[in-house]
Coordinates of C-alpha atoms in Angstrom, one line a residue:
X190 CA 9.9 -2.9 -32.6
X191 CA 12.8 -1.6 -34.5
X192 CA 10.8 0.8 -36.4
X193 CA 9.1 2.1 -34.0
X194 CA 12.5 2.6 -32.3
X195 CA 13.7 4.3 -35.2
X196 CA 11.0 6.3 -36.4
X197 CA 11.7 7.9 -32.9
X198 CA 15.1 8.7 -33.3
X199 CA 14.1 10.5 -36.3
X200 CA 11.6 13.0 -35.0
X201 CA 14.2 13.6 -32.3
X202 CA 17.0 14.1 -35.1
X203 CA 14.4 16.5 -37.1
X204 CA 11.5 18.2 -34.6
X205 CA 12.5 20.6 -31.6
X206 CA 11.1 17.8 -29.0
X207 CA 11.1 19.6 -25.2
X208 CA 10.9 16.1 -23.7
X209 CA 10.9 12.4 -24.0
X210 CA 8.8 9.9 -21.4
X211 CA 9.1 6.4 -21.2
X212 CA 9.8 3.6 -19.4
X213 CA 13.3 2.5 -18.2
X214 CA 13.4 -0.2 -20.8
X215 CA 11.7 2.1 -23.5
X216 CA 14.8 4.7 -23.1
X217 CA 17.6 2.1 -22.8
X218 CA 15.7 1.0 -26.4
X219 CA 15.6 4.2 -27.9
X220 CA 19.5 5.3 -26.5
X221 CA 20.7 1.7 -28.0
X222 CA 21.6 0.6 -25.0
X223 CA 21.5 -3.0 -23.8
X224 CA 17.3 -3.8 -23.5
X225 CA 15.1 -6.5 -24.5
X226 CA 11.9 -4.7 -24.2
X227 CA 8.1 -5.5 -26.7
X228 CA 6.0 -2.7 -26.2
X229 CA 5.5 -0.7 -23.0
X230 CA 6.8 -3.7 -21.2
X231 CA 9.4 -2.4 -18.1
X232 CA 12.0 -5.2 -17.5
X233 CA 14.7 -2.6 -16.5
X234 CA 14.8 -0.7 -13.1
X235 CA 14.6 3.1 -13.3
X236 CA 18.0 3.2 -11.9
X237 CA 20.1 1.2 -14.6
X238 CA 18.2 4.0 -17.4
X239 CA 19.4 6.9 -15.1
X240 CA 22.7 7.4 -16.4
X241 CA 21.1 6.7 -20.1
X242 CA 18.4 9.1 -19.5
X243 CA 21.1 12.2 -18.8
X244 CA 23.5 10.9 -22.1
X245 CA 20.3 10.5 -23.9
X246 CA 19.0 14.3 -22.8
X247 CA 22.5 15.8 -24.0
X248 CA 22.3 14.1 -27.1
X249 CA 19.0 15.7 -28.3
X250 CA 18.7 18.5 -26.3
X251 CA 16.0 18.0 -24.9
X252 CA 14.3 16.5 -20.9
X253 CA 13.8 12.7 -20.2
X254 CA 11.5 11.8 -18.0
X255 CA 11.5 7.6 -17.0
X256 CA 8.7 6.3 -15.1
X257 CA 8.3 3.3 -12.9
X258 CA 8.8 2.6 -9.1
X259 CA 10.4 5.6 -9.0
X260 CA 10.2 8.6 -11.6
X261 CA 13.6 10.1 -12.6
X262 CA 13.3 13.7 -14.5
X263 CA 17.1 14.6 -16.2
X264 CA 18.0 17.6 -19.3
X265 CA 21.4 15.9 -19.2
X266 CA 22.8 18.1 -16.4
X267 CA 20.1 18.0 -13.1
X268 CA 19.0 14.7 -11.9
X269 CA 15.6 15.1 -10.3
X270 CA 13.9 11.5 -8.6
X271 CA 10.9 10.7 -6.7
X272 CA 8.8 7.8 -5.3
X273 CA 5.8 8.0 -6.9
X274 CA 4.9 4.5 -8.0
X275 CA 3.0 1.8 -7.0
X276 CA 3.9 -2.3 -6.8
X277 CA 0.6 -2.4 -8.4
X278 CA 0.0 0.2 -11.2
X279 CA 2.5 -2.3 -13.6
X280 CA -1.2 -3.9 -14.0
X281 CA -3.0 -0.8 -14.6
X282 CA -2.9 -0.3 -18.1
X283 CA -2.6 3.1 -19.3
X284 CA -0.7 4.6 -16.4
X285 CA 2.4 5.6 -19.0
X286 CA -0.2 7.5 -21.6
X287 CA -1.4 9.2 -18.7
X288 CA 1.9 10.4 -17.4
X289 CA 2.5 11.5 -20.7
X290 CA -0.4 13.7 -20.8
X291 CA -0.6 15.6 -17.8
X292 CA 3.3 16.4 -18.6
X293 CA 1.8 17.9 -21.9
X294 CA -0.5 19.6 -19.7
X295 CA 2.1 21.4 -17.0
X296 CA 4.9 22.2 -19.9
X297 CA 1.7 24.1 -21.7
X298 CA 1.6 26.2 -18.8
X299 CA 5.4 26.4 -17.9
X300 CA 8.6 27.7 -19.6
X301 CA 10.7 25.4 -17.2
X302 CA 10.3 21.6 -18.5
X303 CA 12.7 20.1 -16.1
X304 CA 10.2 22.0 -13.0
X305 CA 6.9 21.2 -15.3
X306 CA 7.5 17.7 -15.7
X307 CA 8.8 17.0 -12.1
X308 CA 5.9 18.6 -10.7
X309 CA 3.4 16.9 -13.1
X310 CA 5.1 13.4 -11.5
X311 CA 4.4 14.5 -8.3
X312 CA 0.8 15.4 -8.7
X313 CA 0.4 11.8 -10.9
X314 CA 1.7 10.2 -7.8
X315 CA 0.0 12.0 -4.9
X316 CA -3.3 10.9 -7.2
X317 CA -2.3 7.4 -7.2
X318 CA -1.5 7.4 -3.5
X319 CA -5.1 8.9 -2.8
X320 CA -6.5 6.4 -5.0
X321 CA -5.1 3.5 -2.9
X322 CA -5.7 4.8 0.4
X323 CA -9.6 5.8 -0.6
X324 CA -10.3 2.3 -2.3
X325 CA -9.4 0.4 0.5
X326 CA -11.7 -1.7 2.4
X327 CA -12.8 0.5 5.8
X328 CA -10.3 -0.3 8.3
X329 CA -12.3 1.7 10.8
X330 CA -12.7 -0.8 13.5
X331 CA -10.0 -3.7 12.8
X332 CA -10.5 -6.9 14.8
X333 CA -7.8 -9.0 15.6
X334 CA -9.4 -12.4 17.1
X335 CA -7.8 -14.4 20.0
X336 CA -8.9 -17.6 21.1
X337 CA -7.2 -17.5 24.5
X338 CA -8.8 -14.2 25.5
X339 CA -12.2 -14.8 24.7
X340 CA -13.8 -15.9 28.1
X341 CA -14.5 -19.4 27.1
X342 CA -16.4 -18.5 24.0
X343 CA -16.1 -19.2 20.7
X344 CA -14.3 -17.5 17.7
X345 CA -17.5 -17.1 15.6
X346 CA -19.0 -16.1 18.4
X347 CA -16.8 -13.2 19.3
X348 CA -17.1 -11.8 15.7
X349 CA -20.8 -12.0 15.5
X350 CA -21.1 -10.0 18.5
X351 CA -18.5 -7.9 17.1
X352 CA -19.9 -7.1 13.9
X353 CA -23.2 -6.3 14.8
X354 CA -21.3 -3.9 17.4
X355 CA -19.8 -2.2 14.2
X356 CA -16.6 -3.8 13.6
X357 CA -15.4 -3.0 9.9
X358 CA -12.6 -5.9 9.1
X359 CA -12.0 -9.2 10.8
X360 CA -8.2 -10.7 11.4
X361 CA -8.3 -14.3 12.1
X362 CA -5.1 -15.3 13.9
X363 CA -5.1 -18.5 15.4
X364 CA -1.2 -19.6 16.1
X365 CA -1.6 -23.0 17.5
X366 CA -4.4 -24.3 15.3
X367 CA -4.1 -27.2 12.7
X368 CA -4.0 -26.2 9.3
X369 CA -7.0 -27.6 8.6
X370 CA -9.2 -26.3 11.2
X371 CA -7.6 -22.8 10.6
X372 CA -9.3 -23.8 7.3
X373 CA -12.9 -24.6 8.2
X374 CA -13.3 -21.7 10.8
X375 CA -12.0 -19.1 8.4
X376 CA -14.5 -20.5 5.8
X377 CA -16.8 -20.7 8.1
X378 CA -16.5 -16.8 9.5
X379 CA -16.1 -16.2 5.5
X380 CA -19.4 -17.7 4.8
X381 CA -20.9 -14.8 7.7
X382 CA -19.0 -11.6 6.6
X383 CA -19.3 -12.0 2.8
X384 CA -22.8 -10.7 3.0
X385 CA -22.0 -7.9 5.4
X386 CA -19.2 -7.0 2.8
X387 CA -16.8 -6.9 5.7
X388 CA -13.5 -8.6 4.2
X389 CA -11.6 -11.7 6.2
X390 CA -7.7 -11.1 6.8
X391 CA -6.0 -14.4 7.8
X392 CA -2.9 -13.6 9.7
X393 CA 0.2 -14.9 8.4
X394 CA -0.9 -18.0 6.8
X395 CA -1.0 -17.2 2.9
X396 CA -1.8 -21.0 2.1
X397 CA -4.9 -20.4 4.6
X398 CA -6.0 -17.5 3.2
X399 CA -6.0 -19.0 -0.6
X400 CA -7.8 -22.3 1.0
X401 CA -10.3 -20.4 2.6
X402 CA -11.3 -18.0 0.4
X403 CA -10.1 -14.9 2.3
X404 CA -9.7 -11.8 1.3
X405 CA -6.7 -10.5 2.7
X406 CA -3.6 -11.6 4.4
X407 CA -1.6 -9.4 7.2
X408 CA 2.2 -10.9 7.0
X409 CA 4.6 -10.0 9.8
X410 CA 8.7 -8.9 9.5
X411 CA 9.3 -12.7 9.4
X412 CA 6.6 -14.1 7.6
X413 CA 6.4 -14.5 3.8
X414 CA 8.1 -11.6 1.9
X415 CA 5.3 -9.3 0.3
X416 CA 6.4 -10.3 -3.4
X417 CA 6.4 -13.9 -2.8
X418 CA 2.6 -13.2 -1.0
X419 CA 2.3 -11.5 -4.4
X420 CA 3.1 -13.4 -6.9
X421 CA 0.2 -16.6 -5.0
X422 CA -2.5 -14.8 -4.4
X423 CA -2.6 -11.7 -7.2
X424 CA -3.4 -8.7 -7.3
X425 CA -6.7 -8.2 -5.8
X426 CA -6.1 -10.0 -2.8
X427 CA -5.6 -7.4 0.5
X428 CA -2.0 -8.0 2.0
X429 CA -1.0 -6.0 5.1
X430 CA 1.7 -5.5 6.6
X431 CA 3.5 -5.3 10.2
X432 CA 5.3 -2.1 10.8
X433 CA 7.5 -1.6 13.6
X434 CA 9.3 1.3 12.3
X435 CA 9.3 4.2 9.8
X436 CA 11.8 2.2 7.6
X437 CA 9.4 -0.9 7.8
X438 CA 6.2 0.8 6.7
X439 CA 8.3 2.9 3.6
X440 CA 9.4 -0.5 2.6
X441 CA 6.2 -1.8 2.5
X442 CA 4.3 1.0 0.7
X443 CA 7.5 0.7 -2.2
X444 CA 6.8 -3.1 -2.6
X445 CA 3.2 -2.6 -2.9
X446 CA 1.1 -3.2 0.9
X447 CA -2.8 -2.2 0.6
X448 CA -2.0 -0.9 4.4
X449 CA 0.0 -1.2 6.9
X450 CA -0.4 -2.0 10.8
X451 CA 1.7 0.4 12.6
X452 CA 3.0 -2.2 15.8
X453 CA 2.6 -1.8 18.7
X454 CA 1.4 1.8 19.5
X455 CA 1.4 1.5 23.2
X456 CA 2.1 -1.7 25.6
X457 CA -0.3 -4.5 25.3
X458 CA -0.3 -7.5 26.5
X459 CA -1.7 -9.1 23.7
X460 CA 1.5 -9.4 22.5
X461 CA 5.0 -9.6 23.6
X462 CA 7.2 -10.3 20.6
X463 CA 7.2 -6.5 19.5
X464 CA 9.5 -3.6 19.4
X465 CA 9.1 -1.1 21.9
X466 CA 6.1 1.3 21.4
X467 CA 6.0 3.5 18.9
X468 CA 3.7 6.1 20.3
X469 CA 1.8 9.0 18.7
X470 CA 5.0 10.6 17.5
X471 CA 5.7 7.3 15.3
X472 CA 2.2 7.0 13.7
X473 CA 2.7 11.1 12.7
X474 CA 6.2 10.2 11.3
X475 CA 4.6 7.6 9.3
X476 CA 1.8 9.0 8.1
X477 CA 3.9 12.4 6.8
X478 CA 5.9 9.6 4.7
X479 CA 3.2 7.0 3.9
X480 CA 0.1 7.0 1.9
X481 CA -1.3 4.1 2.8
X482 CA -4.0 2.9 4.9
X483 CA -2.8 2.9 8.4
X484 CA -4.3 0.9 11.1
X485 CA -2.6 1.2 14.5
X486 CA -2.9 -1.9 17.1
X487 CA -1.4 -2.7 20.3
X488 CA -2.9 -0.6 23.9
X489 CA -5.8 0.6 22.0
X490 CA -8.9 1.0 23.9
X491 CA -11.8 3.4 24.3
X492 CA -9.8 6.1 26.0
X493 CA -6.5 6.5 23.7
X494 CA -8.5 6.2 20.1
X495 CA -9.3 9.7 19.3
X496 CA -5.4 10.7 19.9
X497 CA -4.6 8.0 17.9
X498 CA -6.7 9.0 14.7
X499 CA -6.1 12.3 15.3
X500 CA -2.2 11.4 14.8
X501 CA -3.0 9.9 11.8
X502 CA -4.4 6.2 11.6
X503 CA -7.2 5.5 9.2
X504 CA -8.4 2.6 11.7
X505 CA -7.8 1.1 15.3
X506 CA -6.9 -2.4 15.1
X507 CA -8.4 -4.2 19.0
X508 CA -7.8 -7.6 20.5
X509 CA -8.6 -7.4 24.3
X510 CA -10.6 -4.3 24.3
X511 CA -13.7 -6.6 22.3
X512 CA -12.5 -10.2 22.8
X513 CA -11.8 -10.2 26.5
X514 CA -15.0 -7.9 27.2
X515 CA -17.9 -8.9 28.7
X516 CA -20.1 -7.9 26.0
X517 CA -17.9 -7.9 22.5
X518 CA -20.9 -6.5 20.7
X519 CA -21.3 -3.5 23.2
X520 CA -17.5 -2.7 23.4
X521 CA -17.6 -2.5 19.5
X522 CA -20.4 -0.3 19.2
X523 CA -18.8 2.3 21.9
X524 CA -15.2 2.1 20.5
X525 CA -16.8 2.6 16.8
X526 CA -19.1 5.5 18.2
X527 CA -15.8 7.2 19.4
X528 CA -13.8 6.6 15.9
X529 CA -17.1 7.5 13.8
X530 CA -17.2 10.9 16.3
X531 CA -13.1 11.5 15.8
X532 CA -14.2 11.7 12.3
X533 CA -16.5 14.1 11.9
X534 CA -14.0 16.9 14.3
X535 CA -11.6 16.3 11.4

């Protein structure tokens, strides 16, 4: 409101203030410059309050710090940014006050406010970054199903001999069925993991996953963009996303993936429209950059996985390896004794 607006330009006028924190819309407010903003509601980018931030420190003296996707610390002269956001803490509420507070807590102990309030960022976004990876669903063994390569048996089959082999997630992909019986047999292998708590991903198909009562959807490059997944199925619903790349997988932490499936780690023939493998070096140049769940797919079998986690996947994401094995529920259990063993070295 105005005179909430006001009453802060006031104290800033009259108190020695060592720094200012707000949202981008909240400082474009409070510097008079053009904003529309009720409340602690953040309808301007971080970078369009950038320049405001700096004219805005000069004016009073004194550090802004604007949070959001990104978190831009300025005393009018040096510019300091980082990604530290999250897509999804805009629904958090209480994410600002908290930012605030820990600032309070590093300037006590620092003389430097542009270094304290940078470095209070950082640690507020390193937490956030552990939150998300830790909360996730277990991603330890990740199946992909494949109706092609399952020996004549069926889908439900394969994951019921899969799960009780210690699979942790299911991914339903089925390119060539009708929408509707993509429908039933995802409700139908819903109906059988619900009570083992082990979540459903339906592969590409967001209208699917709604209709079926999924719990996750894993969206290619060319599939649905992430927002527009977003924006249908909210923000509890899993979304993952293909990574090809170092840029892809940064792009999809910033616009808010609950993990990401680095693609394709070695040759496979599960799957010929890829990019050529990324290797162990790509998952380690990831995961120095990412924060997110990884799970790496493509090659994967019971003699690569431990250099695989030990790179830095969180999970091993199999499509031959259980489906096309004589036994899916024996395969499982040795490929999940292997992870659960790479585990306990780390």
């Amino acid at each position: 409101t105005r005179l909430r607006t006001e009453s802060c330009r006031r104290i800033l006028e009259e108190v020695n203030i060592s720094l200012v924190r707000g949202n981008a819309s909240e400082i474009l407010a409070l510097a008079d410059a053009d904003s529309t903003t009720k409340g602690v509601d953040a309808s301007h980018s971080v970078e369009q309050a950038a320049e405001t931030a700096k004219e805005l420190a000069k004016q009073y003296s004194t550090a802004v710090a604007i949070t959001g996707k990104i978190d831009i610390v300025t005393n009018g002269f040096l510019l300091q940014s980082a990604a530290n956001g999250h897509a999804l803490m805009p629904r958090v509420t209480g994410t600002g006050c908290t930012a605030t507070a820990i600032i309070g807590a590093f300037a006590a102990v620092s003389k430097d406010i542009l270094s304290a309030a940078t470095s209070a960022l950082s640690f507020l976004g390193r937490t956030r970054q552990k939150f998300m990876r830790t909360c996730s669903p277990d991603f330890s063994l990740y199946l992909v199903t494949d109706q092609r390569l399952s020996l004549g048996r069926s889908t439900e089959e394969v994951v019921q001999e899969a799960v009780a082999g210690g699979v942790s997630c299911v991914q339903l992909r089925e390119k060539h069925l009708p929408t509707r019986a993509f429908i039933e047999r995802a409700r139908s292998l819903c109906a059988f993991l619900r009570g083992r708590n082990i979540p459903l991903i339906i592969n590409d198909r967001v209208d699917v996953a709604l209709a079926s009562g999924a719990q996750g959807v894993h969206l290619g490059q060319k599939d649905m963009h992430i927002s527009d997944a977003r924006s249908l199925l909210g923000p509890s619903f899993l979304i993952g996303i293909s990574a090809e790349c170092l840029e892809d997988a940064i792009e999809a932490w910033q616009n808010g993936a609950d993990y990401i499936g680095i693609s394709p780690v070695f040759a496979t023939k599960s799957k010929t429209d890829t990019a050529p493998p990324l290797g162990l070096d790509g998952i380690r140049a990831i995961r120095q950059r990412v924060e997110l769940p990884l799970v790496a797919i493509g090659g994967i079998n019971g003699e690569n996985v431990n250099c695989v986690l030990a790179a830095g996947a969180d999970g091993v994401a199999v499509v031959s390896a259980i489906v096309s094995a004589p036994s899916p529920a024996e395969s499982a259990k040795q490929l999940r004794e292997k992870i659960d063993k790479a585990r306990q070295k780390k």
